[in-house]
Coordinates of C-alpha atoms in Angstrom, one line a residue:
Chain A
M267 CA 130.0 101.2 134.2
S268 CA 132.5 103.7 134.4
T269 CA 134.1 105.4 131.2
L270 CA 137.1 103.4 131.0
L271 CA 135.0 99.9 130.5
I272 CA 132.6 101.6 128.0
Y273 CA 135.7 103.2 125.8
G274 CA 137.3 99.6 126.4
L275 CA 133.8 97.6 125.2
C276 CA 133.7 99.7 122.2
L277 CA 137.4 99.0 121.2
V278 CA 136.8 95.4 121.4
G279 CA 133.5 96.1 119.3
A280 CA 135.1 97.6 116.8
L281 CA 137.7 95.3 116.8
G282 CA 135.3 93.0 116.4
L283 CA 134.2 94.6 113.1
H284 CA 137.3 95.3 111.8
L285 CA 138.1 91.3 111.6
L286 CA 134.9 90.5 110.0
M287 CA 135.5 93.5 107.4
R288 CA 139.1 91.6 106.6
P289 CA 139.7 91.4 102.3
G290 CA 141.3 88.3 101.2
D291 CA 139.3 85.1 99.8
D292 CA 137.3 82.8 101.7
G293 CA 140.1 80.6 102.8
R294 CA 140.4 78.9 106.4
R295 CA 142.2 81.2 108.0
T296 CA 139.8 84.2 107.0
Q297 CA 137.2 82.5 107.9
G298 CA 138.7 81.9 111.5
L299 CA 138.8 85.6 111.8
R300 CA 135.8 86.1 110.5
A301 CA 134.5 84.0 113.6
I302 CA 136.4 85.5 116.3
G303 CA 135.3 89.0 115.0
A304 CA 131.5 88.1 115.0
V305 CA 132.2 86.2 118.7
L306 CA 133.5 89.6 120.1
G307 CA 131.1 91.8 118.6
L308 CA 128.2 89.8 119.8
G309 CA 130.0 89.5 123.2
V310 CA 130.0 93.3 123.1
V311 CA 126.5 93.8 122.4
A312 CA 125.4 91.2 124.7
Y313 CA 127.4 92.8 127.6
F314 CA 125.8 96.1 126.6
I315 CA 122.4 95.3 127.2
I316 CA 122.8 93.3 130.4
A317 CA 124.7 96.6 131.8
T318 CA 121.8 98.4 131.1
I319 CA 119.3 95.9 132.7
D320 CA 120.9 96.1 136.2
A321 CA 119.9 100.0 136.3
T322 CA 116.7 100.2 134.2
I323 CA 114.2 97.4 134.8
G324 CA 115.4 95.6 137.9
P325 CA 118.1 92.7 137.9
D326 CA 115.7 89.6 138.0
R327 CA 113.2 90.7 134.8
S328 CA 114.6 90.3 131.3
P329 CA 113.7 92.4 128.7
G330 CA 112.0 89.6 127.1
L331 CA 112.4 86.9 124.6
F332 CA 110.8 88.9 121.7
F333 CA 113.1 92.2 122.5
S334 CA 116.2 90.1 122.4
L335 CA 115.1 87.8 119.2
F336 CA 114.4 91.3 117.0
A337 CA 117.7 93.3 118.5
L338 CA 120.0 90.2 117.8
V339 CA 118.4 89.8 114.5
S340 CA 118.4 93.2 113.3
V341 CA 121.9 93.6 114.4
V342 CA 123.5 90.6 113.4
S343 CA 122.3 91.0 109.8
A344 CA 123.2 94.7 109.2
T345 CA 126.9 93.4 110.2
Q346 CA 126.2 90.5 107.6
M347 CA 124.8 93.2 104.7
I348 CA 128.0 95.5 105.4
T349 CA 130.7 92.8 105.3
T350 CA 129.3 90.3 102.5
S351 CA 130.5 90.4 98.9
R352 CA 127.6 89.6 96.9
P353 CA 125.2 92.7 96.7
V354 CA 122.1 90.9 96.5
Y355 CA 122.8 89.3 99.4
A356 CA 122.9 92.8 101.4
A357 CA 119.8 93.7 100.2
L358 CA 118.3 90.7 101.2
H359 CA 120.0 90.9 104.8
F360 CA 118.8 94.3 104.7
V361 CA 114.9 92.9 104.2
L362 CA 115.8 90.9 107.4
V363 CA 116.6 93.7 109.8
V364 CA 113.4 95.7 108.4
L365 CA 111.1 92.9 109.5
A366 CA 113.3 92.8 112.8
S367 CA 112.6 96.7 113.1
A368 CA 109.0 95.8 112.4
G369 CA 109.0 93.4 115.4
L370 CA 110.8 96.0 117.5
F371 CA 108.1 98.5 116.6
L372 CA 105.2 96.1 117.6
L373 CA 106.7 95.7 120.7
L374 CA 106.2 99.2 121.0
E375 CA 102.9 99.6 120.7
A376 CA 103.1 101.2 117.0
E377 CA 101.3 99.0 114.9
F378 CA 100.6 100.8 112.0
M379 CA 104.1 102.0 111.8
A380 CA 105.7 98.8 111.8
F381 CA 103.0 97.4 108.8
A382 CA 103.6 100.8 107.2
L383 CA 107.5 100.0 107.2
I384 CA 107.1 96.1 106.2
I385 CA 104.6 97.5 102.7
V386 CA 107.1 100.8 102.6
Y387 CA 110.7 99.4 103.0
A388 CA 110.7 95.9 102.3
G389 CA 107.9 96.0 99.5
A390 CA 108.4 99.1 97.6
I391 CA 111.9 100.5 98.2
L392 CA 114.0 97.0 98.5
I393 CA 112.3 95.8 95.3
T394 CA 113.4 98.8 93.5
Y395 CA 116.8 98.3 94.4
M396 CA 116.4 94.6 93.4
F397 CA 115.3 95.8 90.1
V398 CA 118.2 98.1 89.5
L399 CA 120.8 95.4 90.7
M400 CA 119.6 93.3 88.1
L401 CA 120.0 95.9 85.4
A402 CA 123.6 96.8 87.0
Q403 CA 125.1 93.4 87.2
Q404 CA 128.5 92.3 85.7
A405 CA 131.1 89.5 85.5
P406 CA 134.6 91.2 86.8
S407 CA 136.4 88.7 84.0
D408 CA 136.1 86.4 81.7
D409 CA 138.1 83.6 83.6
L410 CA 136.1 83.7 86.8
P411 CA 132.6 84.4 85.7
D412 CA 131.4 83.7 89.1
A413 CA 133.3 85.9 91.5
Q414 CA 132.5 89.2 92.5
P415 CA 134.0 92.0 91.3
E416 CA 137.0 92.9 93.0
Y417 CA 135.0 96.3 94.7
D418 CA 133.0 93.9 96.3
R419 CA 134.6 91.7 97.9
F420 CA 137.5 94.0 99.5
S421 CA 136.6 96.5 101.8
R422 CA 138.1 100.0 101.6
E423 CA 139.7 101.3 104.3
P424 CA 138.4 98.9 106.7
A425 CA 141.0 100.1 109.9
A426 CA 139.5 103.7 109.5
G427 CA 136.1 101.9 109.2
A428 CA 137.0 100.1 112.7
I429 CA 138.3 103.9 114.2
V430 CA 134.9 105.7 113.6
A431 CA 132.6 102.8 114.6
F432 CA 134.7 102.9 117.8
V433 CA 134.4 106.8 117.9
L434 CA 130.9 106.9 117.2
L435 CA 129.8 103.4 119.6
A436 CA 132.0 105.2 122.3
V437 CA 129.6 108.7 122.1
L438 CA 126.7 107.0 121.4
T439 CA 127.0 104.7 124.7
Q440 CA 128.3 107.6 126.6
T441 CA 124.9 109.2 126.5
I442 CA 123.1 105.8 127.4
F443 CA 125.6 105.0 130.7
D444 CA 126.7 108.2 132.8
S445 CA 129.8 108.5 134.4
D446 CA 129.3 107.5 138.0
G447 CA 128.3 103.9 137.2
G448 CA 124.3 103.7 136.4
A449 CA 122.4 103.8 133.2
V450 CA 120.1 107.0 132.5
T451 CA 117.5 105.8 134.6
R452 CA 114.2 107.0 135.0
P453 CA 110.7 105.3 136.4
P454 CA 109.5 102.9 134.3
A455 CA 107.4 104.6 131.8
T456 CA 105.9 101.4 130.6
D457 CA 103.8 101.1 133.5
P458 CA 100.3 100.4 132.2
P459 CA 98.2 102.8 133.6
A460 CA 99.8 105.8 132.8
A461 CA 100.4 105.0 128.9
L462 CA 96.3 103.3 129.2
V463 CA 95.4 106.9 130.6
A464 CA 96.8 108.9 127.8
S465 CA 95.4 106.5 125.2
W466 CA 92.1 106.8 126.6
G467 CA 92.5 110.8 126.9
R468 CA 93.0 111.1 123.0
L469 CA 89.2 109.5 122.9
T470 CA 88.0 112.7 124.4
E471 CA 89.4 114.3 120.9
M472 CA 87.1 112.1 118.8
P473 CA 83.7 112.9 119.9
R474 CA 82.0 111.1 117.4
R475 CA 83.4 108.0 118.5
L476 CA 83.2 108.8 121.9
D477 CA 79.4 109.1 121.3
E478 CA 79.0 105.5 119.8
A479 CA 81.0 103.8 122.3
V480 CA 78.8 105.5 125.2
A481 CA 75.6 104.7 123.2
E482 CA 76.4 101.7 123.0
A483 CA 77.1 101.0 126.9
I484 CA 74.0 102.6 128.2
P485 CA 71.2 100.4 127.1
G486 CA 68.4 102.3 125.2
A487 CA 70.5 105.1 124.0
T488 CA 71.0 106.2 120.1
V489 CA 73.2 107.9 118.6
V490 CA 72.1 111.2 116.9
D491 CA 73.1 113.7 114.4
P492 CA 73.5 117.3 114.7
A493 CA 70.4 118.9 113.6
E494 CA 70.2 121.8 111.3
G495 CA 71.8 125.2 112.4
E496 CA 72.9 123.6 115.8
P497 CA 76.3 124.4 117.2
P498 CA 78.4 121.5 117.7
L499 CA 77.7 120.9 121.5
N500 CA 78.6 117.1 122.5
L501 CA 76.4 116.3 125.4
L502 CA 79.0 114.6 127.1
L503 CA 81.7 117.4 127.0
G504 CA 78.6 119.8 127.3
V505 CA 80.1 120.3 131.1
R506 CA 83.3 120.2 130.3
A507 CA 82.6 123.1 127.6
V508 CA 80.7 125.0 130.7
L509 CA 83.7 124.7 133.2
E510 CA 86.0 125.9 130.4
G511 CA 83.8 128.9 129.5
V512 CA 83.2 128.3 125.8
V513 CA 79.7 127.7 126.0
T514 CA 77.4 129.6 128.8
D515 CA 74.6 128.1 131.1
D516 CA 72.0 129.5 128.4
D517 CA 73.2 127.5 125.9
L518 CA 73.3 124.4 127.9
A519 CA 69.7 124.8 129.8
G520 CA 66.8 123.1 128.2
R521 CA 69.3 120.3 126.4
L522 CA 70.2 118.3 129.6
A523 CA 66.2 116.7 129.6
P524 CA 65.9 112.9 129.2
G525 CA 64.4 111.9 125.4
L526 CA 65.4 114.9 124.0
S527 CA 68.1 114.7 121.0
V528 CA 70.9 116.6 121.0
E529 CA 73.9 116.2 118.9
G530 CA 75.7 112.7 120.4
V531 CA 73.8 110.6 122.5
Q532 CA 69.8 110.9 123.0
L533 CA 69.2 109.2 126.2
P534 CA 66.3 107.1 126.5
E535 CA 63.2 107.6 127.6
T536 CA 63.2 106.1 131.3
A537 CA 65.4 108.4 132.4
G538 CA 62.9 109.4 134.4
A539 CA 61.1 112.8 133.7
D540 CA 61.9 114.2 137.0
T541 CA 65.6 114.0 137.2
T542 CA 68.4 116.1 135.2
T543 CA 70.4 113.7 133.3
V544 CA 74.5 114.5 133.2
V545 CA 76.7 112.3 131.4
M546 CA 80.0 112.4 132.6
L547 CA 83.3 110.3 131.6
G548 CA 85.6 109.3 134.6
I549 CA 88.6 106.7 135.3
D550 CA 87.5 105.3 138.7
G551 CA 90.3 105.8 141.4
M552 CA 92.7 107.8 139.4
A553 CA 93.9 111.1 140.9
S554 CA 93.0 113.9 139.4
D555 CA 96.8 115.1 138.1
L556 CA 96.4 114.1 134.9
D557 CA 95.9 116.9 131.8
V558 CA 93.0 115.6 130.2
A559 CA 90.8 118.2 131.6
A560 CA 87.9 117.6 134.1
I561 CA 86.3 114.9 132.3
M562 CA 89.7 112.8 132.9
A563 CA 89.0 113.2 136.5
T564 CA 87.4 111.7 139.2
P565 CA 83.7 111.3 139.2
S566 CA 83.0 112.5 142.2
I567 CA 84.9 116.4 141.5
V568 CA 83.2 116.3 137.9
E569 CA 80.1 115.5 139.6
E570 CA 80.5 118.7 142.2
E571 CA 81.3 121.0 139.7
A572 CA 78.0 119.7 137.4
R573 CA 76.4 120.5 140.5
R574 CA 77.7 124.0 140.6
V575 CA 77.4 125.1 137.0
L576 CA 73.7 123.7 137.0
A577 CA 73.0 125.2 140.5
A578 CA 74.0 128.6 138.7
S579 CA 72.1 128.0 135.4
N580 CA 68.6 128.3 134.4
L581 CA 67.8 124.5 134.6
R582 CA 65.1 123.8 137.0
M583 CA 66.6 120.9 139.5
A584 CA 64.3 118.3 140.1
E585 CA 62.9 116.7 143.4
G586 CA 65.3 113.6 142.6
G587 CA 68.2 115.4 142.4
L588 CA 70.9 114.9 140.0
R589 CA 71.1 111.6 137.8
T590 CA 74.7 111.0 137.0
Y591 CA 75.9 108.5 134.3
V592 CA 79.4 108.1 135.1
V593 CA 81.1 106.7 132.1
S594 CA 84.2 104.8 132.9
V595 CA 86.7 102.8 131.4
D596 CA 87.9 99.1 130.9
A597 CA 88.6 97.1 133.8
E598 CA 91.9 96.8 133.0
V599 CA 93.0 100.4 134.3
R600 CA 90.5 99.4 137.3
A601 CA 92.9 96.4 138.2
L602 CA 96.1 97.8 137.8
V603 CA 95.1 101.1 140.1
P604 CA 93.3 100.2 143.2
P605 CA 90.4 102.6 143.8
T606 CA 90.4 105.3 146.3
P607 CA 87.5 103.9 148.6
T608 CA 86.0 107.3 149.5
E609 CA 85.6 108.8 146.1
G610 CA 85.0 105.8 143.9
G611 CA 82.5 104.1 146.6
A612 CA 80.9 107.2 147.5
A613 CA 79.9 108.1 143.5
A614 CA 79.0 104.2 143.0
E615 CA 76.6 104.0 146.2
S616 CA 74.7 107.4 144.9
P617 CA 71.4 106.5 143.9
E618 CA 71.4 109.0 140.9
T619 CA 74.9 107.7 139.6
V620 CA 74.7 105.1 137.2
M621 CA 77.7 103.4 136.5
V622 CA 78.6 102.6 132.7
R623 CA 81.7 100.8 131.8
L624 CA 82.9 101.5 128.6
P625 CA 84.6 98.2 127.0
G626 CA 88.2 97.8 125.9
S627 CA 87.4 98.1 122.6
A628 CA 86.6 101.5 122.8
R629 CA 89.8 102.7 123.4
P630 CA 91.6 104.2 120.2
D631 CA 93.9 101.9 118.9
N632 CA 97.2 103.3 117.0
I633 CA 95.8 103.7 113.9
Q634 CA 93.4 105.9 115.1
D635 CA 95.9 107.5 117.7
V636 CA 98.4 108.1 114.5
G637 CA 95.5 109.8 112.1
L638 CA 94.1 111.8 114.5
A639 CA 97.7 113.6 115.6
L640 CA 98.4 114.0 111.8
I641 CA 95.3 115.7 111.0
T642 CA 95.1 117.9 113.9
R643 CA 98.5 118.6 115.2
F644 CA 100.7 118.0 112.3
P645 CA 98.6 119.0 109.0
A646 CA 101.5 120.9 107.8
S647 CA 104.0 117.8 107.8
L648 CA 101.2 115.4 105.9
E649 CA 101.3 118.3 103.2
I650 CA 105.2 118.6 102.9
A651 CA 105.5 114.8 102.8
G652 CA 103.3 115.1 99.6
V653 CA 104.9 117.5 98.0
I654 CA 108.3 115.6 98.7
L655 CA 106.6 112.7 97.4
L656 CA 105.5 114.6 94.1
M657 CA 108.9 116.0 93.5
A658 CA 110.4 113.0 93.7
M659 CA 108.2 111.8 91.0
F660 CA 108.8 114.8 88.6
G661 CA 112.7 114.5 89.7
A662 CA 112.3 110.3 88.5
V663 CA 110.6 111.2 85.1
L664 CA 113.3 113.6 84.3
L665 CA 116.4 111.3 85.4
A666 CA 115.1 108.4 83.4
R667 CA 114.8 110.5 79.9
R668 CA 117.8 110.0 77.4
Q669 CA 120.4 112.3 77.0
I670 CA 122.6 112.8 73.7
E671 CA 126.1 114.1 75.0
I672 CA 127.5 115.8 71.5
G673 CA 131.1 115.9 71.0
E674 CA 132.3 114.8 74.8
D675 CA 134.8 111.9 73.8
E676 CA 136.5 114.4 71.7
K677 CA 136.3 117.2 74.0
R678 CA 137.5 114.9 76.7
A679 CA 140.4 113.4 74.2
A680 CA 141.7 117.2 73.9
V681 CA 142.4 117.7 77.7
G682 CA 143.9 114.3 78.3
L683 CA 141.2 112.2 79.6
R684 CA 139.9 108.7 78.3
P685 CA 137.0 108.4 76.9
L686 CA 133.8 107.3 78.9
G687 CA 132.6 103.8 78.6
H688 CA 134.9 101.2 79.8
Y689 CA 136.6 101.2 83.7
D690 CA 139.3 98.8 84.5
E691 CA 140.7 98.6 87.9
G692 CA 143.4 101.2 88.4
D693 CA 142.1 103.4 85.5
D694 CA 143.2 106.9 87.0
G695 CA 141.2 108.8 84.2
T696 CA 144.2 109.8 81.7
D697 CA 144.6 108.5 78.5
D698 CA 147.9 108.7 77.3
A699 CA 147.6 107.5 73.8
A700 CA 145.1 110.0 73.3
A701 CA 147.0 112.7 75.1
T702 CA 149.8 112.4 72.5
A703 CA 147.7 112.2 69.6
G704 CA 145.7 115.4 70.5
G705 CA 149.0 117.0 71.5
S706 CA 150.7 116.6 68.6
A707 CA 147.5 117.6 66.3
Chain B
M260 CA 131.5 93.5 138.5
T261 CA 131.5 90.6 136.3
S262 CA 130.5 88.3 139.3
G263 CA 127.5 90.3 140.3
L264 CA 126.7 90.1 136.5
M265 CA 126.7 86.0 136.5
D266 CA 124.9 86.3 139.8
G267 CA 122.3 88.4 138.6
L268 CA 121.8 86.6 135.1
M269 CA 120.3 83.1 136.3
P270 CA 117.2 84.3 138.0
M271 CA 117.1 86.4 134.8
L272 CA 117.2 84.0 132.7
A273 CA 114.5 82.4 135.0
S274 CA 112.4 85.1 134.4
I275 CA 112.3 85.3 131.0
Q276 CA 108.7 86.4 129.7
P277 CA 107.4 86.7 126.1
F278 CA 106.5 90.2 125.7
S279 CA 109.0 93.2 126.3
N280 CA 109.8 94.5 129.8
A281 CA 112.5 96.4 127.9
H282 CA 113.4 100.0 129.1
L283 CA 114.3 102.8 126.7
A284 CA 118.0 102.4 127.4
Q285 CA 118.4 98.9 125.6
Y286 CA 116.2 100.4 122.4
L287 CA 118.4 102.7 122.2
L288 CA 121.3 100.8 122.4
V289 CA 119.8 98.7 119.3
S290 CA 119.2 102.0 117.4
G291 CA 123.1 103.4 118.2
L292 CA 124.3 99.8 117.1
L293 CA 122.6 99.7 113.6
F294 CA 123.5 103.5 113.3
T295 CA 127.1 102.7 113.7
I296 CA 127.1 99.6 111.0
G297 CA 124.9 101.7 108.7
L298 CA 127.7 104.3 108.8
V299 CA 131.0 102.0 109.0
G300 CA 129.4 99.8 106.0
F301 CA 128.7 103.3 103.7
L302 CA 132.5 104.5 104.3
T303 CA 134.1 101.3 103.7
R304 CA 132.3 100.0 100.6
R305 CA 132.6 100.8 97.1
N306 CA 129.3 99.5 95.2
M307 CA 126.8 102.6 94.9
I308 CA 123.8 100.7 95.5
V309 CA 125.5 98.9 98.7
M310 CA 126.2 102.5 99.8
F311 CA 122.4 103.3 99.4
L312 CA 121.8 100.4 101.3
C313 CA 123.6 101.9 104.6
T314 CA 121.8 104.9 104.3
E315 CA 118.5 103.3 104.5
L316 CA 120.3 101.4 107.4
M317 CA 120.6 104.7 109.2
F318 CA 117.3 106.0 108.4
Q319 CA 116.2 102.5 110.4
A320 CA 118.1 103.0 113.4
A321 CA 116.6 106.7 113.6
A322 CA 113.3 105.3 113.3
I323 CA 113.6 103.0 115.7
A324 CA 114.9 105.9 118.7
F325 CA 111.9 108.1 117.4
I326 CA 109.3 105.6 118.1
A327 CA 111.1 104.5 121.3
F328 CA 111.1 108.2 122.6
G329 CA 108.0 108.3 121.8
R330 CA 106.8 105.4 123.6
F331 CA 108.3 106.1 126.6
H332 CA 106.9 109.7 126.8
H333 CA 103.5 108.8 125.9
D334 CA 103.8 110.9 122.5
I335 CA 102.8 110.4 119.4
S336 CA 104.8 112.4 117.4
G337 CA 107.5 110.3 117.2
Q338 CA 105.4 108.0 114.9
V339 CA 104.0 111.2 112.8
F340 CA 108.1 111.7 112.2
V341 CA 108.8 108.2 111.3
I342 CA 106.2 108.7 108.8
F343 CA 107.8 111.9 107.3
I344 CA 111.1 109.9 107.7
L345 CA 109.9 107.0 105.6
T346 CA 108.3 109.2 102.9
I347 CA 111.7 111.0 102.8
A348 CA 113.5 107.7 102.7
A349 CA 111.2 106.2 99.6
A350 CA 111.6 110.0 97.4
E351 CA 115.6 109.8 98.4
A352 CA 115.7 106.1 97.0
A353 CA 113.6 106.6 93.8
L354 CA 116.1 109.3 92.7
A355 CA 119.0 107.8 93.9
L356 CA 118.6 104.6 92.1
G357 CA 117.8 106.8 89.1
L358 CA 121.3 108.2 89.3
V359 CA 122.9 105.2 89.5
V360 CA 121.0 103.8 86.7
L361 CA 122.2 106.8 84.8
L362 CA 125.8 106.8 86.1
Y363 CA 125.8 102.8 85.3
R364 CA 125.0 103.5 81.9
R365 CA 128.0 106.0 81.5
N366 CA 130.9 103.9 82.6
E367 CA 129.4 100.4 83.0
T368 CA 130.7 99.9 86.6
L369 CA 129.2 100.7 89.8
N370 CA 132.2 100.9 91.7
T371 CA 132.4 104.7 92.7
E372 CA 136.2 104.9 92.2
A373 CA 135.1 105.4 88.6
W374 CA 134.4 108.7 89.7
A375 CA 136.9 109.8 91.6
E376 CA 138.2 112.4 89.1
L377 CA 135.8 114.2 90.4
R378 CA 138.3 115.1 93.4
D379 CA 140.3 117.0 91.2

């Protein structure tokens, strides 16, 4: 989209917002102007969204029914929130904006944040706002008890507000649309393999959960707790640890035997006394250019490395060779990425390789991802958030204490200001009667 | 360009799917619109509580932008920061409403122009 078109659209949108904010009673003429403003605003929003579609997701796909619904509800409710004359209605419209945002979060696969938003925002913060609104209610005058106070009915400088809207909207949309006509594009990052692989990759950071999932998948295996004094060596990650040099071959020696209980997964007795068993995790058919270390590679590559390491170690390699449990993830990944026939097929056909498939339920869901990230990567921000809440609690307690002003009214009268208490519209703070009285005293 | 859009509109409408194919640009548009509306509301309203509601609206817009970016870069940090934003918003709302109640007790009005003498 050309720059001129962007600015023109932002101008039309700002004009629509200005028409919606026009002061005045609810006469029919003003209703018509508000309707025109609403149509202009909605038209601009729709045009912007459609203009991004061509460049980003292709002309024959739509952003989806739910996205359109939630986006529309949030923008319309936000506009109604700032133009309504009743503050309670503004709070209720804000609840609607929060619900629409929660819907957008669900579409972005952030389920925990969606529910946290509803609980904290709509549940706690908005209810607090409602209570304060109930405490601070007032009728403007005695003859019109149902009308809102004048400061609620009219906007303050709507023209300046419209100009600010135009400037900000123009700047923000400039970053989305670049000047040679297309929206800022990148390959559609919603492609499922990348998202799923990133999600499965986090499973390797949760060793206990990985153990349980693998134990369920391998018939006859059970999960065991670490023995006293044993260094934490998860069997599944044992090979990786050796590859990374964390654990030496001597540590690993003596642990890879069927029936032996090690931390993590105890393999079934029927694995065969004359084979050395290695359990590895792989995703069939995926290329090994992921940054999730050797575990998330094609099985044949990991098996190669494992053979090399074990050959260099003190382990006695049995006659039957290496028995490999290749644990792969749910079929949804396999269906989306065609498996490379050589690597995947060879690994599957080897008699020493047993394919074990983890079900989709073993994939860590959003809550576990967020919890893992908070504890492992962002512990400081968790602590800081707690401290901030504590400070807010102290502040609220302090604010709620009653304060006694001594002689405030006399001091204000001496300077010429009216005493605190009642405020009328058009009051500029000076008190002529007290000024003359104070001047003469 | 308009005819091109209309040509593309019919197949698009015919292919509406329930769940989202929306790209990052659409989420950022929604976030930008909400932020603008919140800012304009903050500047044009004179009721103290509605002004604070508009700041909460700007927080919402920022949260949508964070989570959209986090999703499209497969980074969980976006959602972690939104937890932080939620915490800050809750703390700020508590303190701000306490202040509003105190100010209301002093002047018996929610009009911010009652405190215009602070300008001098």
